[in-house]
PDB file of C-alpha atoms and ligand atoms in Angstrom:
ATOM      1  CA  MET A   1     104.848 127.454  12.959  1.00  0.00           C
ATOM      2  CA  LYS A   2     105.517 128.969  16.085  1.00  0.00           C
ATOM      3  CA  LYS A   3     104.227 126.939  19.198  1.00  0.00           C
ATOM      4  CA  ILE A   4     102.962 128.455  22.199  1.00  0.00           C
ATOM      5  CA  ILE A   5     104.361 127.432  25.491  1.00  0.00           C
ATOM      6  CA  ILE A   6     103.006 128.719  27.984  1.00  0.00           C
ATOM      7  CA  ALA A   7     104.363 127.923  32.322  1.00  0.00           C
ATOM      8  CA  ASN A   8     102.060 127.928  35.000  1.00  0.00           C
ATOM      9  CA  LEU A   9     104.168 128.935  37.783  1.00  0.00           C
ATOM     10  CA  LYS A  10     101.201 127.825  40.441  1.00  0.00           C
ATOM     11  CA  MET A  11     101.609 129.209  43.823  1.00  0.00           C
ATOM     12  CA  ASN A  12     105.360 129.143  44.228  1.00  0.00           C
ATOM     13  CA  PHE A  13     107.959 131.844  44.103  1.00  0.00           C
ATOM     14  CA  THR A  14     109.048 135.122  46.007  1.00  0.00           C
ATOM     15  CA  GLN A  15     110.098 138.035  44.420  1.00  0.00           C
ATOM     16  CA  GLU A  16     113.381 137.327  45.026  1.00  0.00           C
ATOM     17  CA  ASP A  17     112.927 133.635  43.456  1.00  0.00           C
ATOM     18  CA  THR A  18     111.004 135.175  40.918  1.00  0.00           C
ATOM     19  CA  LYS A  19     113.702 137.657  39.923  1.00  0.00           C
ATOM     20  CA  ASN A  20     116.204 134.478  40.283  1.00  0.00           C
ATOM     21  CA  TYR A  21     114.089 132.506  37.658  1.00  0.00           C
ATOM     22  CA  LEU A  22     113.546 135.230  35.337  1.00  0.00           C
ATOM     23  CA  ASP A  23     117.588 136.416  35.281  1.00  0.00           C
ATOM     24  CA  GLU A  24     118.318 132.726  34.041  1.00  0.00           C
ATOM     25  CA  LEU A  25     114.805 132.468  31.571  1.00  0.00           C
ATOM     26  CA  ILE A  26     115.241 135.832  29.784  1.00  0.00           C
ATOM     27  CA  THR A  27     119.166 134.977  28.796  1.00  0.00           C
ATOM     28  CA  LEU A  28     118.214 131.276  27.538  1.00  0.00           C
ATOM     29  CA  SER A  29     115.050 132.602  26.289  1.00  0.00           C
ATOM     30  CA  GLU A  30     117.449 134.600  23.698  1.00  0.00           C
ATOM     31  CA  SER A  31     117.225 131.966  20.633  1.00  0.00           C
ATOM     32  CA  ILE A  32     113.864 130.925  20.974  1.00  0.00           C
ATOM     33  CA  THR A  33     111.470 131.689  18.222  1.00  0.00           C
ATOM     34  CA  ASN A  34     108.375 129.785  19.878  1.00  0.00           C
ATOM     35  CA  LYS A  35     106.284 131.836  21.983  1.00  0.00           C
ATOM     36  CA  LEU A  36     107.137 132.030  25.142  1.00  0.00           C
ATOM     37  CA  VAL A  37     104.330 132.819  28.162  1.00  0.00           C
ATOM     38  CA  VAL A  38     104.607 132.600  31.875  1.00  0.00           C
ATOM     39  CA  CYS A  39     101.830 132.858  33.956  1.00  0.00           C
ATOM     40  CA  PHE A  40     102.972 134.216  37.095  1.00  0.00           C
ATOM     41  CA  PRO A  41     101.189 134.963  40.701  1.00  0.00           C
ATOM     42  CA  TYR A  42      99.843 137.768  41.115  1.00  0.00           C
ATOM     43  CA  THR A  43     102.545 138.859  43.767  1.00  0.00           C
ATOM     44  CA  SER A  44     104.713 138.384  40.947  1.00  0.00           C
ATOM     45  CA  LEU A  45     103.454 140.292  38.620  1.00  0.00           C
ATOM     46  CA  ALA A  46     104.733 143.973  39.010  1.00  0.00           C
ATOM     47  CA  LEU A  47     108.381 142.559  38.997  1.00  0.00           C
ATOM     48  CA  ALA A  48     107.892 140.620  36.267  1.00  0.00           C
ATOM     49  CA  LYS A  49     106.300 143.928  34.382  1.00  0.00           C
ATOM     50  CA  ASP A  50     109.743 145.857  34.933  1.00  0.00           C
ATOM     51  CA  MET A  51     111.607 143.014  34.262  1.00  0.00           C
ATOM     52  CA  LEU A  52     110.162 141.480  30.913  1.00  0.00           C
ATOM     53  CA  LEU A  53     110.340 145.031  29.220  1.00  0.00           C
ATOM     54  CA  ASN A  54     111.634 144.508  26.140  1.00  0.00           C
ATOM     55  CA  THR A  55     112.172 141.192  26.356  1.00  0.00           C
ATOM     56  CA  LYS A  56     110.042 138.537  23.955  1.00  0.00           C
ATOM     57  CA  ILE A  57     108.568 136.870  27.156  1.00  0.00           C
ATOM     58  CA  ILE A  58     104.858 137.464  27.746  1.00  0.00           C
ATOM     59  CA  ILE A  59     103.085 138.020  30.805  1.00  0.00           C
ATOM     60  CA  GLY A  60     100.287 135.869  31.923  1.00  0.00           C
ATOM     61  CA  ALA A  61      98.087 135.423  34.897  1.00  0.00           C
ATOM     62  CA  GLN A  62      96.116 132.384  36.401  1.00  0.00           C
ATOM     63  CA  ASN A  63      93.181 133.894  37.475  1.00  0.00           C
ATOM     64  CA  VAL A  64      90.820 136.650  37.343  1.00  0.00           C
ATOM     65  CA  HIS A  65      87.554 137.744  38.817  1.00  0.00           C
ATOM     66  CA  GLN A  66      84.807 137.742  36.437  1.00  0.00           C
ATOM     67  CA  ASN A  67      83.498 141.319  37.707  1.00  0.00           C
ATOM     68  CA  GLU A  68      84.728 144.211  36.807  1.00  0.00           C
ATOM     69  CA  SER A  69      85.044 145.913  40.118  1.00  0.00           C
ATOM     70  CA  GLY A  70      83.669 145.902  43.584  1.00  0.00           C
ATOM     71  CA  ALA A  71      83.005 144.118  47.173  1.00  0.00           C
ATOM     72  CA  PHE A  72      85.015 140.853  46.169  1.00  0.00           C
ATOM     73  CA  THR A  73      87.293 140.807  49.191  1.00  0.00           C
ATOM     74  CA  GLY A  74      90.361 139.466  48.062  1.00  0.00           C
ATOM     75  CA  GLU A  75      89.828 139.398  44.658  1.00  0.00           C
ATOM     76  CA  ILE A  76      91.902 140.736  41.296  1.00  0.00           C
ATOM     77  CA  SER A  77      89.668 142.155  38.350  1.00  0.00           C
ATOM     78  CA  ALA A  78      90.697 142.143  34.714  1.00  0.00           C
ATOM     79  CA  LYS A  79      91.694 145.949  34.734  1.00  0.00           C
ATOM     80  CA  MET A  80      93.814 145.144  37.800  1.00  0.00           C
ATOM     81  CA  LEU A  81      96.053 142.609  35.369  1.00  0.00           C
ATOM     82  CA  LYS A  82      95.979 144.961  32.547  1.00  0.00           C
ATOM     83  CA  ASP A  83      97.715 147.353  34.277  1.00  0.00           C
ATOM     84  CA  LEU A  84     100.419 144.987  35.071  1.00  0.00           C
ATOM     85  CA  SER A  85     101.091 144.364  31.261  1.00  0.00           C
ATOM     86  CA  CYS A  86      99.518 141.098  31.284  1.00  0.00           C
ATOM     87  CA  LYS A  87      98.193 139.946  28.203  1.00  0.00           C
ATOM     88  CA  ILE A  88      97.096 136.216  28.739  1.00  0.00           C
ATOM     89  CA  VAL A  89      94.904 134.631  31.495  1.00  0.00           C
ATOM     90  CA  LEU A  90      94.078 130.892  32.402  1.00  0.00           C
ATOM     91  CA  VAL A  91      91.010 129.889  33.282  1.00  0.00           C
ATOM     92  CA  GLY A  92      89.202 126.939  34.521  1.00  0.00           C
ATOM     93  CA  HIS A  93      92.663 125.049  35.402  1.00  0.00           C
ATOM     94  CA  SER A  94      91.328 121.570  36.992  1.00  0.00           C
ATOM     95  CA  GLU A  95      92.865 122.983  40.126  1.00  0.00           C
ATOM     96  CA  ARG A  96      90.558 125.558  40.394  1.00  0.00           C
ATOM     97  CA  ARG A  97      87.407 123.507  39.357  1.00  0.00           C
ATOM     98  CA  MET A  98      88.807 120.934  42.098  1.00  0.00           C
ATOM     99  CA  TYR A  99      89.328 123.115  45.300  1.00  0.00           C
ATOM    100  CA  PHE A 100      87.704 126.338  44.464  1.00  0.00           C
ATOM    101  CA  GLU A 101      84.342 124.739  42.886  1.00  0.00           C
ATOM    102  CA  GLU A 102      84.757 126.755  39.750  1.00  0.00           C
ATOM    103  CA  SER A 103      81.862 126.071  37.264  1.00  0.00           C
ATOM    104  CA  TYR A 104      82.028 126.660  33.364  1.00  0.00           C
ATOM    105  CA  LYS A 105      79.416 128.931  33.705  1.00  0.00           C
ATOM    106  CA  LEU A 106      81.509 130.661  35.931  1.00  0.00           C
ATOM    107  CA  ILE A 107      84.442 130.126  33.328  1.00  0.00           C
ATOM    108  CA  ASN A 108      82.165 131.436  30.660  1.00  0.00           C
ATOM    109  CA  GLU A 109      82.085 135.034  32.523  1.00  0.00           C
ATOM    110  CA  LYS A 110      85.544 135.035  33.043  1.00  0.00           C
ATOM    111  CA  ILE A 111      86.093 134.565  29.688  1.00  0.00           C
ATOM    112  CA  LYS A 112      84.128 137.303  28.866  1.00  0.00           C
ATOM    113  CA  THR A 113      85.114 139.968  31.051  1.00  0.00           C
ATOM    114  CA  LEU A 114      88.622 139.142  29.917  1.00  0.00           C
ATOM    115  CA  LEU A 115      87.615 139.479  26.238  1.00  0.00           C
ATOM    116  CA  LYS A 116      86.295 142.739  26.969  1.00  0.00           C
ATOM    117  CA  TYR A 117      89.651 144.350  28.558  1.00  0.00           C
ATOM    118  CA  GLY A 118      91.670 142.727  25.433  1.00  0.00           C
ATOM    119  CA  MET A 119      93.136 140.357  26.522  1.00  0.00           C
ATOM    120  CA  ARG A 120      93.608 136.630  25.677  1.00  0.00           C
ATOM    121  CA  ALA A 121      92.217 133.281  28.031  1.00  0.00           C
ATOM    122  CA  VAL A 122      93.253 129.838  27.757  1.00  0.00           C
ATOM    123  CA  LEU A 123      90.552 127.960  28.589  1.00  0.00           C
ATOM    124  CA  CYS A 124      91.615 124.854  30.441  1.00  0.00           C
ATOM    125  CA  ILE A 125      88.946 121.954  29.708  1.00  0.00           C
ATOM    126  CA  GLY A 126      89.650 117.770  30.308  1.00  0.00           C
ATOM    127  CA  GLU A 127      88.140 114.745  31.429  1.00  0.00           C
ATOM    128  CA  THR A 128      88.613 112.763  35.048  1.00  0.00           C
ATOM    129  CA  LEU A 129      90.118 109.331  35.428  1.00  0.00           C
ATOM    130  CA  LYS A 130      86.979 107.988  36.109  1.00  0.00           C
ATOM    131  CA  GLU A 131      85.485 109.709  33.095  1.00  0.00           C
ATOM    132  CA  ARG A 132      87.687 108.302  30.966  1.00  0.00           C
ATOM    133  CA  GLU A 133      87.609 104.881  31.970  1.00  0.00           C
ATOM    134  CA  THR A 134      83.387 104.998  31.785  1.00  0.00           C
ATOM    135  CA  SER A 135      84.251 106.512  28.109  1.00  0.00           C
ATOM    136  CA  LYS A 136      82.601 109.590  28.956  1.00  0.00           C
ATOM    137  CA  THR A 137      85.734 111.749  27.697  1.00  0.00           C
ATOM    138  CA  LYS A 138      84.119 113.063  24.602  1.00  0.00           C
ATOM    139  CA  GLN A 139      80.766 113.676  26.255  1.00  0.00           C
ATOM    140  CA  VAL A 140      82.147 115.533  28.954  1.00  0.00           C
ATOM    141  CA  LEU A 141      84.871 117.808  26.239  1.00  0.00           C
ATOM    142  CA  LYS A 142      81.389 118.698  24.637  1.00  0.00           C
ATOM    143  CA  GLN A 143      79.938 119.906  27.911  1.00  0.00           C
ATOM    144  CA  GLN A 144      82.998 122.065  28.966  1.00  0.00           C
ATOM    145  CA  LEU A 145      83.321 123.574  25.450  1.00  0.00           C
ATOM    146  CA  ASP A 146      79.266 124.424  25.341  1.00  0.00           C
ATOM    147  CA  GLN A 147      79.634 126.045  28.469  1.00  0.00           C
ATOM    148  CA  ALA A 148      82.934 127.998  28.736  1.00  0.00           C
ATOM    149  CA  LEU A 149      82.018 129.497  24.908  1.00  0.00           C
ATOM    150  CA  ASN A 150      78.618 129.835  25.133  1.00  0.00           C
ATOM    151  CA  GLY A 151      77.637 133.733  23.995  1.00  0.00           C
ATOM    152  CA  LEU A 152      80.906 134.082  22.321  1.00  0.00           C
ATOM    153  CA  TYR A 153      80.840 135.870  18.469  1.00  0.00           C
ATOM    154  CA  GLU A 154      83.213 133.953  16.254  1.00  0.00           C
ATOM    155  CA  ASN A 155      85.768 137.099  15.840  1.00  0.00           C
ATOM    156  CA  GLU A 156      86.417 136.875  19.843  1.00  0.00           C
ATOM    157  CA  LEU A 157      87.806 133.135  19.059  1.00  0.00           C
ATOM    158  CA  LYS A 158      91.253 134.715  17.968  1.00  0.00           C
ATOM    159  CA  ASN A 159      91.548 135.522  21.912  1.00  0.00           C
ATOM    160  CA  VAL A 160      90.652 132.221  23.287  1.00  0.00           C
ATOM    161  CA  LEU A 161      93.472 129.794  23.230  1.00  0.00           C
ATOM    162  CA  ILE A 162      91.990 126.022  24.315  1.00  0.00           C
ATOM    163  CA  ALA A 163      94.218 123.538  27.107  1.00  0.00           C
ATOM    164  CA  TYR A 164      93.520 120.112  26.824  1.00  0.00           C
ATOM    165  CA  GLU A 165      94.610 118.761  29.808  1.00  0.00           C
ATOM    166  CA  PRO A 166      93.378 115.329  30.813  1.00  0.00           C
ATOM    167  CA  VAL A 167      92.997 115.932  34.943  1.00  0.00           C
ATOM    168  CA  TRP A 168      94.544 112.369  35.776  1.00  0.00           C
ATOM    169  CA  ALA A 169      97.551 113.631  33.505  1.00  0.00           C
ATOM    170  CA  ILE A 170      98.228 116.733  36.030  1.00  0.00           C
ATOM    171  CA  GLY A 171     101.260 116.639  38.512  1.00  0.00           C
ATOM    172  CA  THR A 172     101.223 112.901  37.810  1.00  0.00           C
ATOM    173  CA  GLY A 173     103.934 111.843  35.556  1.00  0.00           C
ATOM    174  CA  LYS A 174     100.954 109.900  33.308  1.00  0.00           C
ATOM    175  CA  THR A 175     100.520 111.462  30.098  1.00  0.00           C
ATOM    176  CA  PRO A 176      97.872 110.103  27.200  1.00  0.00           C
ATOM    177  CA  THR A 177      99.171 108.782  24.062  1.00  0.00           C
ATOM    178  CA  GLY A 178      99.669 110.583  21.295  1.00  0.00           C
ATOM    179  CA  LYS A 179      96.415 109.045  19.684  1.00  0.00           C
ATOM    180  CA  GLN A 180      94.127 109.677  22.421  1.00  0.00           C
ATOM    181  CA  ILE A 181      95.748 113.717  22.502  1.00  0.00           C
ATOM    182  CA  GLU A 182      95.299 113.534  18.736  1.00  0.00           C
ATOM    183  CA  GLU A 183      91.460 111.952  18.972  1.00  0.00           C
ATOM    184  CA  CYS A 184      90.746 114.127  21.785  1.00  0.00           C
ATOM    185  CA  ALA A 185      91.904 117.470  19.718  1.00  0.00           C
ATOM    186  CA  LYS A 186      90.754 116.739  16.956  1.00  0.00           C
ATOM    187  CA  TYR A 187      87.152 116.508  18.815  1.00  0.00           C
ATOM    188  CA  ILE A 188      87.541 119.756  19.942  1.00  0.00           C
ATOM    189  CA  ARG A 189      88.085 121.287  16.556  1.00  0.00           C
ATOM    190  CA  ASN A 190      84.819 119.838  15.760  1.00  0.00           C
ATOM    191  CA  VAL A 191      82.732 120.934  18.317  1.00  0.00           C
ATOM    192  CA  ILE A 192      83.914 124.669  17.822  1.00  0.00           C
ATOM    193  CA  SER A 193      83.156 123.684  14.057  1.00  0.00           C
ATOM    194  CA  GLN A 194      79.525 123.199  14.520  1.00  0.00           C
ATOM    195  CA  ASN A 195      78.628 125.796  17.319  1.00  0.00           C
ATOM    196  CA  PHE A 196      80.971 128.466  15.221  1.00  0.00           C
ATOM    197  CA  SER A 197      82.636 127.626  11.839  1.00  0.00           C
ATOM    198  CA  GLU A 198      84.815 125.492  10.064  1.00  0.00           C
ATOM    199  CA  LYS A 199      87.337 128.143   9.718  1.00  0.00           C
ATOM    200  CA  ALA A 200      87.114 129.289  13.472  1.00  0.00           C
ATOM    201  CA  ALA A 201      87.907 125.189  14.313  1.00  0.00           C
ATOM    202  CA  LYS A 202      90.630 125.171  12.109  1.00  0.00           C
ATOM    203  CA  ASN A 203      92.166 128.563  13.758  1.00  0.00           C
ATOM    204  CA  MET A 204      91.738 127.418  17.088  1.00  0.00           C
ATOM    205  CA  ASN A 205      95.177 127.167  18.871  1.00  0.00           C
ATOM    206  CA  ILE A 206      94.790 123.857  20.904  1.00  0.00           C
ATOM    207  CA  LEU A 207      97.550 123.370  23.726  1.00  0.00           C
ATOM    208  CA  TYR A 208      98.617 119.874  25.379  1.00  0.00           C
ATOM    209  CA  GLY A 209      99.039 120.230  29.392  1.00  0.00           C
ATOM    210  CA  GLY A 210      99.284 117.345  32.162  1.00  0.00           C
ATOM    211  CA  SER A 211     103.165 115.718  32.656  1.00  0.00           C
ATOM    212  CA  LEU A 212     104.770 117.591  29.764  1.00  0.00           C
ATOM    213  CA  LYS A 213     108.668 117.633  30.294  1.00  0.00           C
ATOM    214  CA  PRO A 214     111.908 117.734  28.345  1.00  0.00           C
ATOM    215  CA  ASP A 215     112.023 114.256  27.122  1.00  0.00           C
ATOM    216  CA  ASN A 216     108.474 113.823  25.919  1.00  0.00           C
ATOM    217  CA  ALA A 217     107.799 117.112  24.358  1.00  0.00           C
ATOM    218  CA  LYS A 218     109.078 116.455  20.971  1.00  0.00           C
ATOM    219  CA  THR A 219     107.091 113.632  20.884  1.00  0.00           C
ATOM    220  CA  LEU A 220     103.834 115.265  22.259  1.00  0.00           C
ATOM    221  CA  LEU A 221     104.481 118.602  20.699  1.00  0.00           C
ATOM    222  CA  SER A 222     104.766 117.482  17.045  1.00  0.00           C
ATOM    223  CA  LEU A 223     101.111 116.025  17.220  1.00  0.00           C
ATOM    224  CA  SER A 224      99.607 117.888  14.570  1.00  0.00           C
ATOM    225  CA  GLU A 225      96.464 118.842  15.539  1.00  0.00           C
ATOM    226  CA  ILE A 226      98.312 120.737  18.775  1.00  0.00           C
ATOM    227  CA  ASN A 227      99.492 124.106  18.563  1.00  0.00           C
ATOM    228  CA  GLY A 228     101.527 124.383  21.798  1.00  0.00           C
ATOM    229  CA  ALA A 229     101.995 123.458  25.446  1.00  0.00           C
ATOM    230  CA  LEU A 230     100.695 124.337  29.199  1.00  0.00           C
ATOM    231  CA  VAL A 231     103.501 123.225  31.434  1.00  0.00           C
ATOM    232  CA  GLY A 232     103.420 123.265  35.538  1.00  0.00           C
ATOM    233  CA  GLY A 233     106.004 121.102  37.135  1.00  0.00           C
ATOM    234  CA  ALA A 234     108.768 121.393  34.348  1.00  0.00           C
ATOM    235  CA  SER A 235     108.549 125.144  34.260  1.00  0.00           C
ATOM    236  CA  LEU A 236     110.028 125.991  37.826  1.00  0.00           C
ATOM    237  CA  ASN A 237     113.300 125.295  36.344  1.00  0.00           C
ATOM    238  CA  PRO A 238     114.111 127.520  33.453  1.00  0.00           C
ATOM    239  CA  ASP A 239     116.483 124.896  31.702  1.00  0.00           C
ATOM    240  CA  SER A 240     113.863 122.760  31.416  1.00  0.00           C
ATOM    241  CA  PHE A 241     111.007 125.471  30.757  1.00  0.00           C
ATOM    242  CA  ILE A 242     113.652 125.895  27.469  1.00  0.00           C
ATOM    243  CA  LYS A 243     114.378 122.719  26.667  1.00  0.00           C
ATOM    244  CA  ILE A 244     110.409 122.199  26.306  1.00  0.00           C
ATOM    245  CA  ALA A 245     110.110 125.746  24.117  1.00  0.00           C
ATOM    246  CA  LYS A 246     112.946 124.553  22.106  1.00  0.00           C
ATOM    247  CA  VAL A 247     111.219 121.936  20.834  1.00  0.00           C
ATOM    248  CA  LYS A 248     110.032 123.130  16.730  1.00  0.00           C
TER     249      LYS A 248
HETATM  250  C1  LIG B   1      98.893 122.113  34.237  1.00  0.00           C
HETATM  251  O1  LIG B   1      98.630 122.384  35.712  1.00  0.00           O
HETATM  252  O2  LIG B   1      98.380 123.094  33.673  1.00  0.00           O
HETATM  253  C2  LIG B   1     100.017 121.064  34.709  1.00  0.00           C
HETATM  254  C3  LIG B   1     100.476 120.772  33.005  1.00  0.00           C
HETATM  255  O3  LIG B   1     100.953 120.726  35.288  1.00  0.00           O
HETATM  256  P1  LIG B   1     101.812 119.682  35.172  1.00  0.00           P
HETATM  257  O4  LIG B   1     102.539 120.179  33.807  1.00  0.00           O
HETATM  258  O5  LIG B   1     102.912 119.647  36.291  1.00  0.00           O
HETATM  259  O6  LIG B   1     101.002 117.838  35.207  1.00  0.00           O
END
């Protein structure tokens, strides 16, 4: 089965950096069979649109505003992203929840807007260290899923991917054990099965994210419940991103 490997470039790269990055990534990605997505900063999207035409690298963004248009100074709409050939957007990344106080109610609105415009949403969920240490992981995951997917129709779930990203693993060099990841991914499928159906749970693409690097990619990506990866730090270097993307 093909895996979905998503790069989250975060707030990095000028136009020139983006050009150099893509020049290298396009060449390196020619033999990759997994699906490759890069979530660019907004300012790199127009250049990515030109450079990635006729390549297999899919264009993604890191955020979107929930409203379709209007007086929201500084924000970017789903329609604007679609216009730049963006196919997929991260929602609810823990950095957005931490630094911009995004709630799952807001994330739910963002998902609905993306679906309306025919784009896919990567819903990021995951517990903090304190929540894990106080045995609240499952409770937190359920709450996040209940709120984020509230009111969605089952047939819309094909355009939603879930990234399980424990907050304590993001950018820290720490990762959960394979057993812990499998347990959470299974639990996520359980919640989807209860809220939608067994079929929806089985078909859901669940990605793992958090300190994924070339040296742990094989172990983490071969977990049976995991369909791909969301990669932050290690995606900034085309070579290390491709090493992760090569994992079968
Ligand atoms: C992320 O920010 O989604 C992420 C997974 O980051 P990192 O790979 O750097 O932990």
